[in-house]
Amino acid sequence: MRKERSVIPLILILASAAFIFLMLALPLLLILVESFRAGLDFFAAAISDPYALKALQLTGIATVSSVGLNTLFGLAAAWAITRFSFPGKGLLTTFIDIPFAVSPVIAGLIFILTFGRISWLHPFLSAYDLKVVFAVPGIIIATVFVTFPFVAREIIPVLEARGTEEEQAASLMGAGFLTIFRRITFPHIKWALLYGVILCTARAMGEFGAVSVVSGRLRGKTNTLPLYIENLYDEHQFTAAFAVSSILVAAAIIILIARNIVEYTAKKDEDTNVR
Amino acid sequence: MHAVKRPLPGFGLSLGLTMSFVSLIVLIPMFTLVLMTCSLGWDGFWRTVSDARVLAGYRISFACAFTAALINCFFGVMLAWVFTRYRFPGRRILDGLIELPFALPTAVAGIALTALYTDKGWLGALFAPFGIKIAYTPYGIVITLVFITLPFIVRSVQPVLEQLDKTYEEAGYILGASKITIFRRIIMPELMPALLTGFGLAFARALGEYGSVIFIAGNMPFKTEIAPLLIVSKLEQFQYGQATAVALVMLAVSFIIMFAINLIQTKAAGFTR
C-alpha cells in the first residue's frame, strides 16, 4: 500500500522540517548571531560582568538545591506510594500534582502570602529571623514548587509496574532497607530517575515567573540569570542580554542531548532486559 | 494466595519525608491561599475580577491560549505523524529538537521571539510591508504560546501513533477507503483521548505562561495585557487581596482543566482494558 502517490509524505516531511526550522531553530540561531553582534570582546565582557557571574551563581545554587530536594522527595514519595497502602494515598498523589496546575506567577503569589509580611506565619518567621521572601530560600522554595512533580512522576509508574516480589524476597531473607534499595530498586529506576532529574534541571534553571515574584530582584543578591536577562533587556542592552542568554542556550542544548541519550539508552536497556 | 507477606522496610521514613515536603511546599501555601480568600469577602473579590481591565486581561489570556493550543493540535499531530510513519535523514535531530521549548528558559525564548518578530526582525520584516505587525500584538502572544506548548501535544500523540495497530488501516484500505477516510475514521478516533489530553496540558500551560509572553506582548492595557501580568503588577503595588482575586479565577480554570484531563485518561484506560 506504499509506493504510489509518494508526494504526500514528501509534502508532510518538508512542512514539518520548515515548521521546526521557523519555530524552533531560528530563535536559537538568532540568539547566537545577536550575542556576537558587538564582537567577541563585548561578548566576553558581558558574560564576565560581576552581576552576570553573581546571577549565574545564584541560578546554579537554586537549580542544584531544588533538583537535590526534589530527587529526595521523589524517591521518598515513590517508595511510600508504590510500596505501601495507607489511607489518603489518592489524595496525596493529587497534592503532588497540584503544582502542574498552578501558573508560576500564582505560585510566586502564594509564597509571598505564605512567607511574606502579611502571612499568618510572619510572627513565627521573624521570631527566628528567617527570611524567605526576597531572599535565596524563597527562590529555592519557589523553584522546588514549580518542579515538584517531575521526579516523583517519572519514578512512580516504573515502580508500580515492577511489583514488589523481588523486594519482598530480599526482605524475607533479611536484607535491610538500604541494601534492598541499592541492590534491587535502584537499578530498575535509574533511567527514570535520571530522566526526571534532567526535566527538573531544565525547568529549575529557567524558572522565571515564580522566581521573579518572590525574589524581589535585588541585583547582585537575589537576581537569577533569567531575571538578569530581563533587566538587561529592559535597559535596552540587547546585545548583552543575548550574550548572557547564550549561556542558558548552551545549558539547554546540553540538557536536550542528555535527554535524548538517556531515552535511547533506557530503551536499549529495556530491550535487552525483556529478553 | 501469597505465602508470607512481610512488610517492606522504610515506611515511616519515606512517608514522613513525603508528608514534610508536601506540607511545606503544597499544603501550607494552599491553606494560606484559602485563608486569604476567606478574608477577601465576596464584594472585594467581585469588584476586582469584574473590573474592565481585569476582564480584558482574562479575555486576552484565554483567547490566545486557546488559539495557540488549537494551532498546535494541527501541527502537533502532523509532526507526530511524520516522526512515527516516515523514515528520512535528519528525523532524529528534528525529533530531538521538539523538547527545546521545555529546555530553553522562557525569558530567553521571549527575547529571541520578540527580536525575530519586530518590524525589523528577520521574520517580522517579511510581514511589515503588508502592514502586519506581529510583535506587541496578540499575534505575537499566540506565536510565543505556540512555541511554548508545542511539545505537550506532539509528545501526547506520538506514543499512541507508535502503538497503533496498522491492520485496521490496511483493512480500511482493502475495503476501498481513501487515505483521508482512513485518517478521519480509523486513526483520529484512536488519537482523540491523547490529543484532548495534550490540548488540555497545552492550554493550561499557555494560560499561566508569563516569562516568555511579557517581552513580545508589549503589555498594553485592554490590548495585550495578560492576566498573569495583572497579578504581578497588583503585587508590585502591594495589592495582595486583588492579586489573589485575579489568581483565584485562573486557578479555578486550571483545576477544572486538570480534572477533565484525569477524566479523559481514566476513560481512555477503561476502553482499552
XYZ file of C-alpha atoms in Angstrom:
548
model
C 0.000 0.000 0.000
C 3.002 2.295 -0.227
C 4.865 3.474 -3.301
C 2.010 5.026 -5.332
C 1.460 8.736 -4.723
C 4.574 9.361 -2.678
C 4.106 13.144 -2.759
C 2.059 13.275 0.439
C 4.894 12.003 2.674
C 7.288 14.369 0.963
C 4.997 17.363 1.487
C 4.405 16.434 5.129
C 8.099 15.936 5.817
C 9.004 19.247 4.193
C 6.223 21.056 6.031
C 7.379 19.578 9.347
C 11.004 20.469 8.694
C 10.020 24.021 7.719
C 7.843 24.396 10.816
C 10.589 23.173 13.131
C 13.140 25.386 11.430
C 10.975 28.523 11.694
C 9.584 27.910 15.176
C 12.460 26.211 16.985
C 15.773 26.508 15.155
C 15.531 30.138 14.034
C 15.188 31.576 17.575
C 18.316 29.644 18.599
C 20.208 30.902 15.584
C 19.111 34.460 16.310
C 20.425 34.306 19.879
C 23.827 33.181 18.631
C 24.002 35.865 15.932
C 22.795 38.614 18.269
C 25.134 37.702 21.117
C 28.203 38.129 18.915
C 26.886 41.236 17.171
C 29.293 43.531 19.003
C 32.237 41.187 18.689
C 33.920 38.608 20.833
C 35.347 41.102 23.340
C 31.955 42.546 24.123
C 30.568 39.045 24.490
C 33.312 38.092 26.929
C 32.804 41.305 28.887
C 29.026 40.788 29.054
C 29.198 37.274 30.415
C 32.004 38.013 32.855
C 30.275 41.071 34.306
C 30.214 40.691 38.128
C 26.412 40.897 38.200
C 26.173 38.251 35.495
C 28.505 35.939 37.393
C 26.585 36.529 40.610
C 23.319 35.720 38.817
C 24.868 32.616 37.277
C 25.996 31.519 40.716
C 22.538 32.033 42.195
C 20.907 30.136 39.322
C 23.382 27.326 39.959
C 22.579 27.258 43.681
C 18.830 27.342 43.096
C 18.985 24.641 40.420
C 21.225 22.259 42.357
C 19.289 22.645 45.615
C 15.880 22.267 44.057
C 16.946 19.271 41.966
C 18.519 17.679 45.048
C 15.472 18.304 47.229
C 13.090 17.068 44.548
C 15.150 13.922 43.998
C 14.986 13.148 47.712
C 11.279 13.883 47.748
C 10.623 11.950 44.529
C 12.355 8.831 45.836
C 10.599 9.003 49.211
C 7.194 9.643 47.664
C 7.579 6.887 45.075
C 8.667 4.389 47.726
C 5.827 5.268 50.096
C 3.161 5.379 47.392
C 4.064 2.240 45.451
C 5.290 0.019 48.293
C 2.658 0.520 50.968
C -1.055 1.060 51.210
C -2.324 3.685 53.585
C -5.439 5.829 53.863
C -5.364 9.064 51.853
C -2.968 7.787 49.195
C -5.117 9.069 46.314
C -5.302 12.470 47.943
C -1.533 12.521 48.413
C -0.879 11.878 44.712
C -3.311 14.669 43.867
C -1.404 17.051 46.150
C 1.844 16.145 44.398
C 0.294 17.050 41.045
C -1.102 20.411 42.178
C 1.963 22.441 41.091
C 1.323 21.349 37.481
C -1.988 23.168 37.547
C -0.684 26.351 39.118
C 0.716 29.144 36.967
C 4.260 30.108 38.045
C 3.181 33.664 38.787
C 0.411 32.370 41.020
C 2.937 30.077 42.728
C 5.025 33.161 43.469
C 1.968 34.955 44.817
C 1.122 32.012 47.069
C 4.621 32.007 48.573
C 4.504 35.763 49.153
C 1.231 35.254 51.002
C 2.679 32.333 52.974
C 6.097 33.631 53.927
C 5.811 37.390 53.406
C 4.963 40.261 55.690
C 1.211 39.715 55.655
C 1.394 35.997 56.404
C -0.056 34.301 59.484
C 3.381 32.671 59.767
C 5.132 36.044 59.876
C 5.428 36.358 63.700
C 6.981 32.896 63.823
C 9.367 33.569 60.931
C 10.557 36.906 62.280
C 10.973 35.491 65.794
C 13.543 33.095 64.391
C 14.870 35.701 61.952
C 14.056 33.506 58.946
C 13.980 35.498 55.743
C 12.265 33.597 52.953
C 10.641 36.077 50.601
C 13.017 38.418 48.722
C 15.868 36.114 49.716
C 17.565 32.962 48.466
C 15.407 30.467 50.450
C 12.297 31.876 48.753
C 13.863 31.406 45.330
C 14.698 27.798 46.178
C 11.242 27.051 47.603
C 9.523 28.599 44.573
C 11.740 26.543 42.243
C 11.029 23.358 44.197
C 7.311 24.117 43.861
C 7.280 24.509 40.077
C 9.357 21.340 39.599
C 7.725 19.404 42.438
C 6.083 16.540 40.498
C 8.846 15.977 37.921
C 10.982 13.312 39.634
C 8.174 11.565 41.530
C 6.032 11.368 38.374
C 8.809 9.609 36.449
C 9.634 7.011 39.120
C 6.139 6.094 40.348
C 4.939 4.339 37.149
C 8.176 2.319 36.864
C 7.981 1.091 40.466
C 4.271 0.463 40.097
C 4.792 -1.724 37.025
C 7.664 -3.587 38.638
C 5.709 -5.096 41.547
C 7.199 -5.873 44.960
C 8.096 -9.581 44.680
C 11.855 -9.157 44.438
C 11.931 -6.691 47.317
C 9.683 -8.951 49.416
C 12.049 -11.848 48.836
C 15.074 -9.776 49.796
C 13.328 -8.518 52.903
C 12.369 -12.062 53.864
C 15.976 -13.094 53.566
C 16.900 -10.362 55.994
C 18.132 -7.539 53.766
C 17.833 -4.079 55.278
C 16.272 -1.013 53.671
C 19.497 0.341 52.228
C 20.551 -2.987 50.752
C 17.159 -3.549 49.147
C 17.099 -0.076 47.739
C 20.655 -0.120 46.449
C 20.707 -3.647 45.029
C 17.154 -4.165 43.778
C 15.127 -0.980 43.477
C 17.705 1.481 42.241
C 18.875 -0.491 39.165
C 15.281 -0.574 37.920
C 14.541 3.093 38.401
C 17.887 4.638 37.482
C 16.865 5.723 33.972
C 13.516 7.062 35.086
C 15.231 8.898 37.923
C 17.846 10.391 35.603
C 15.129 11.415 33.169
C 13.207 13.126 35.954
C 16.359 14.876 37.141
C 17.025 16.182 33.619
C 13.491 17.542 33.237
C 13.720 19.062 36.694
C 17.075 20.719 35.935
C 15.798 22.225 32.698
C 12.781 23.754 34.358
C 14.613 24.846 37.514
C 17.372 26.642 35.651
C 14.970 28.668 33.537
C 12.175 29.350 36.001
C 11.099 32.933 35.627
C 7.552 33.722 36.726
C 7.592 32.241 40.225
C 11.131 33.370 40.976
C 10.554 36.869 39.649
C 7.668 37.334 42.084
C 9.421 36.039 45.221
C 12.956 37.248 44.558
C 12.479 40.993 44.862
C 15.160 41.327 42.156
C 17.945 42.772 44.224
C 20.731 42.963 41.693
C 23.778 41.032 42.830
C 21.727 39.495 45.651
C 18.545 37.805 44.519
C 18.791 38.068 40.759
C 18.902 34.771 38.917
C 20.193 34.540 35.369
C 16.755 34.725 33.679
C 15.862 37.767 35.820
C 19.179 39.397 34.981
C 18.459 38.879 31.281
C 15.157 40.673 31.728
C 16.931 43.557 33.489
C 19.411 43.952 30.649
C 16.636 43.756 28.070
C 14.545 46.384 29.868
C 17.582 48.672 29.909
C 17.880 48.186 26.136
C 21.218 46.433 26.483
C 20.043 43.931 23.897
C 23.400 42.515 22.836
C 24.414 41.912 26.452
C 21.022 40.286 27.132
C 21.539 37.904 24.232
C 25.127 37.190 25.243
C 24.014 36.190 28.747
C 21.156 34.203 27.204
C 23.636 32.178 25.196
C 24.916 30.642 28.452
C 21.412 29.330 29.102
C 21.063 28.241 25.465
C 24.233 26.179 25.826
C 22.824 24.609 29.001
C 19.515 23.921 27.233
C 21.278 22.192 24.336
C 23.298 20.033 26.733
C 20.063 19.109 28.504
C 18.401 18.203 25.198
C 21.300 15.985 24.166
C 21.420 14.327 27.603
C 17.686 13.711 27.441
C 17.988 12.013 24.058
C 20.907 9.872 25.181
C 19.070 8.784 28.332
C 15.926 7.965 26.400
C 17.882 5.975 23.815
C 19.986 4.059 26.367
C 16.983 3.329 28.558
C 15.117 1.877 25.582
C 18.081 -0.309 24.667
C 18.448 -1.392 28.296
C 14.799 -2.338 28.410
C 15.013 -4.331 25.186
C 17.903 -6.425 26.456
C 16.277 -6.950 29.860
C 12.959 -8.107 28.492
C 14.758 -10.972 26.683
C -2.827 -16.560 47.792
C 0.666 -15.403 48.570
C 2.588 -17.300 51.188
C 4.100 -14.806 53.589
C 3.791 -11.096 53.013
C 6.347 -9.314 55.049
C 6.048 -5.565 55.074
C 8.948 -3.822 53.353
C 11.131 -1.559 55.456
C 11.248 2.225 55.211
C 7.545 3.060 55.529
C 7.896 5.570 58.352
C 10.899 7.278 56.831
C 9.566 7.597 53.293
C 6.078 8.687 54.279
C 7.479 11.083 56.862
C 9.729 12.737 54.301
C 6.955 12.850 51.717
C 4.489 14.416 54.120
C 7.020 17.030 55.285
C 7.697 18.083 51.705
C 4.041 18.077 50.689
C 3.115 20.102 53.774
C 5.781 22.748 53.298
C 5.547 23.077 49.519
C 1.865 22.458 48.825
C -0.414 22.198 51.861
C 0.637 25.180 53.991
C 0.801 27.548 50.972
C -2.583 26.320 49.704
C -4.042 26.714 53.182
C -2.726 30.271 53.295
C -4.352 30.967 49.956
C -7.666 29.731 51.342
C -7.254 31.969 54.427
C -6.515 34.948 52.187
C -9.532 34.148 50.046
C -11.792 33.993 53.089
C -10.593 37.393 54.278
C -11.294 38.899 50.846
C -15.055 38.752 51.095
C -17.365 38.323 48.153
C -17.678 42.050 47.412
C -13.958 42.640 47.280
C -13.452 39.589 45.113
C -16.213 40.545 42.719
C -15.152 44.181 42.452
C -11.645 43.083 41.440
C -12.497 40.404 38.923
C -15.297 42.374 37.277
C -13.039 45.351 36.695
C -12.902 46.124 32.964
C -9.111 45.910 32.769
C -9.042 42.542 34.556
C -11.812 41.208 32.329
C -9.840 42.312 29.280
C -6.790 40.517 30.694
C -8.768 37.306 31.117
C -10.183 37.616 27.612
C -6.734 38.069 26.069
C -5.210 35.237 28.099
C -7.993 32.791 27.337
C -8.293 33.671 23.646
C -4.543 33.498 22.972
C -4.041 30.290 24.976
C -6.969 28.627 23.247
C -5.830 29.691 19.763
C -2.263 28.537 20.403
C -3.369 25.142 21.731
C -5.671 24.729 18.713
C -2.890 25.604 16.243
C -0.654 23.084 17.979
C -3.296 20.370 17.647
C -2.820 20.650 13.895
C 0.976 20.940 13.822
C 1.425 18.543 16.734
C -0.465 15.739 15.001
C 1.393 16.437 11.754
C 4.801 16.290 13.459
C 3.955 13.180 15.475
C 2.696 11.519 12.283
C 5.825 12.394 10.316
C 8.112 11.184 13.109
C 6.356 7.829 13.560
C 5.373 6.954 9.985
C 8.228 8.155 7.801
C 11.948 7.461 7.817
C 14.111 10.238 6.405
C 17.563 11.687 7.044
C 17.610 14.139 9.934
C 14.500 12.682 11.558
C 16.192 12.044 14.887
C 17.527 15.595 15.059
C 14.134 17.122 14.295
C 12.526 14.778 16.798
C 15.121 15.712 19.424
C 14.505 19.425 18.884
C 10.820 19.144 19.843
C 11.660 19.381 23.572
C 13.598 22.612 23.055
C 10.772 24.758 24.492
C 10.957 22.683 27.703
C 14.721 23.086 27.950
C 15.061 26.717 26.916
C 14.367 29.203 29.736
C 11.184 31.108 28.995
C 12.810 34.528 29.297
C 15.369 33.558 26.660
C 12.645 32.283 24.369
C 10.737 35.509 24.978
C 13.505 37.896 23.956
C 14.522 35.719 20.977
C 10.989 35.536 19.597
C 10.473 39.250 20.171
C 13.648 40.083 18.241
C 12.525 37.769 15.405
C 9.079 39.292 15.031
C 9.553 43.031 15.466
C 9.249 45.221 12.358
C 12.986 44.969 11.818
C 13.357 41.330 12.884
C 14.201 38.503 10.481
C 10.612 37.325 10.257
C 8.766 40.484 11.267
C 10.359 42.376 8.362
C 8.703 39.958 5.937
C 5.266 40.933 7.204
C 5.845 44.622 7.887
C 5.454 45.735 4.209
C 1.907 44.347 4.284
C 1.106 46.349 7.373
C 1.026 43.243 9.559
C 2.550 43.775 12.968
C 3.339 40.657 14.993
C 5.412 41.703 17.989
C 3.453 43.832 20.511
C 0.123 42.481 19.210
C -1.953 39.408 20.133
C -0.406 37.590 17.127
C 2.945 37.744 18.879
C 1.418 36.337 22.068
C -0.114 33.452 20.110
C 3.168 32.647 18.313
C 5.043 32.603 21.620
C 2.454 30.317 23.178
C 2.626 28.007 20.144
C 6.369 27.784 20.732
C 5.992 27.129 24.468
C 3.280 24.453 24.225
C 4.350 22.540 21.097
C 5.981 19.612 22.967
C 2.852 18.885 25.011
C 0.773 17.861 22.003
C 3.500 16.131 19.984
C 4.549 14.068 22.986
C 0.970 13.164 23.923
C 0.060 11.961 20.435
C 3.338 10.310 19.396
C 3.231 7.231 21.708
C -0.333 6.464 20.632
C 0.624 6.626 16.948
C 3.614 4.363 17.604
C 1.437 1.697 19.187
C -1.416 1.943 16.716
C -2.175 -1.409 15.109
C -1.752 -0.966 11.370
C -4.041 -3.875 10.461
C -7.128 -1.670 10.806
C -5.721 0.822 8.354
C -4.875 -1.979 5.955
C -8.363 -3.420 6.311
C -9.807 0.001 5.560
C -7.550 0.328 2.552
C -8.505 -3.101 1.186
C -12.169 -2.240 1.641
C -11.594 0.738 -0.614
C -11.433 3.630 1.850
C -9.466 6.671 0.716
C -6.496 7.858 2.749
C -8.492 10.762 4.078
C -11.313 8.474 5.164
C -8.839 6.119 6.858
C -7.288 9.018 8.728
C -10.615 10.505 9.713
C -12.465 7.319 10.614
C -9.762 4.962 11.875
C -6.787 6.973 13.098
C -8.421 10.112 14.518
C -10.768 8.288 16.926
C -7.761 6.442 18.349
C -5.816 9.682 18.747
C -8.661 11.665 20.283
C -8.043 10.966 24.012
C -4.314 11.706 23.671
C -4.993 14.795 21.589
C -7.510 16.113 24.126
C -5.034 15.474 26.945
C -2.306 17.274 25.037
C -4.678 20.128 24.268
C -5.615 20.433 27.931
C -1.999 20.439 29.100
C -1.028 22.963 26.437
C -3.996 25.218 27.206
C -3.316 25.148 30.952
C 0.358 25.930 30.449
C -0.371 28.702 27.943
C -2.906 30.276 30.282
C -0.377 30.639 33.065
C 2.651 31.437 30.900
C 4.366 34.661 31.879
C 8.117 34.732 31.258
C 8.078 34.413 27.504
C 4.934 36.422 26.802
C 5.696 39.669 28.608
C 8.514 40.520 26.205
C 6.586 40.140 22.962
C 3.222 41.321 24.279
C 4.083 44.969 24.793
C 1.688 44.812 27.755
C -0.795 47.486 26.701
C -3.850 47.502 28.978
C -7.013 46.224 27.237
C -4.950 45.130 24.212
C -2.021 42.887 25.074
C -2.013 42.758 28.861
C -2.318 39.120 30.001
C -3.888 38.040 33.278
C -0.648 36.749 34.905
C 0.894 40.178 34.304
C -2.057 41.786 36.110
C -1.273 39.588 39.107
C 2.349 40.707 39.067
C 1.513 44.400 38.755
C -1.015 44.188 41.581
C 1.654 42.502 43.714
C 4.125 45.242 42.898
C 1.602 47.745 44.242
C 1.183 45.549 47.351
C -2.457 44.871 46.468
C -2.300 41.342 47.838
C -6.065 40.897 48.030
C -6.655 41.988 44.440
C -3.782 39.830 43.178
C -5.308 36.845 44.981
C -8.725 37.520 43.500
C -7.336 37.624 39.946
C -5.347 34.448 40.622
C -8.326 32.535 42.030
C -10.222 32.639 38.748
C -7.176 31.379 36.850
C -6.598 28.645 39.437
C -10.207 27.500 39.234
C -9.944 27.169 35.453
C -6.627 25.282 35.704
C -8.060 22.848 38.220
C -11.090 22.229 36.010
C -8.780 21.517 33.053
C -6.644 19.108 35.107
C -9.770 17.380 36.372
C -11.047 16.994 32.807
C -7.702 15.529 31.693
C -7.831 12.968 34.514
C -11.352 12.070 33.480
C -10.322 11.597 29.839
C -7.381 9.443 30.829
C -9.323 7.139 33.149
C -11.999 6.807 30.486
C -9.439 6.001 27.762
C -7.712 3.481 30.040
C -11.088 1.880 30.710
C -11.759 1.381 26.991
C -8.527 -0.388 26.218
C -8.796 -2.817 29.100
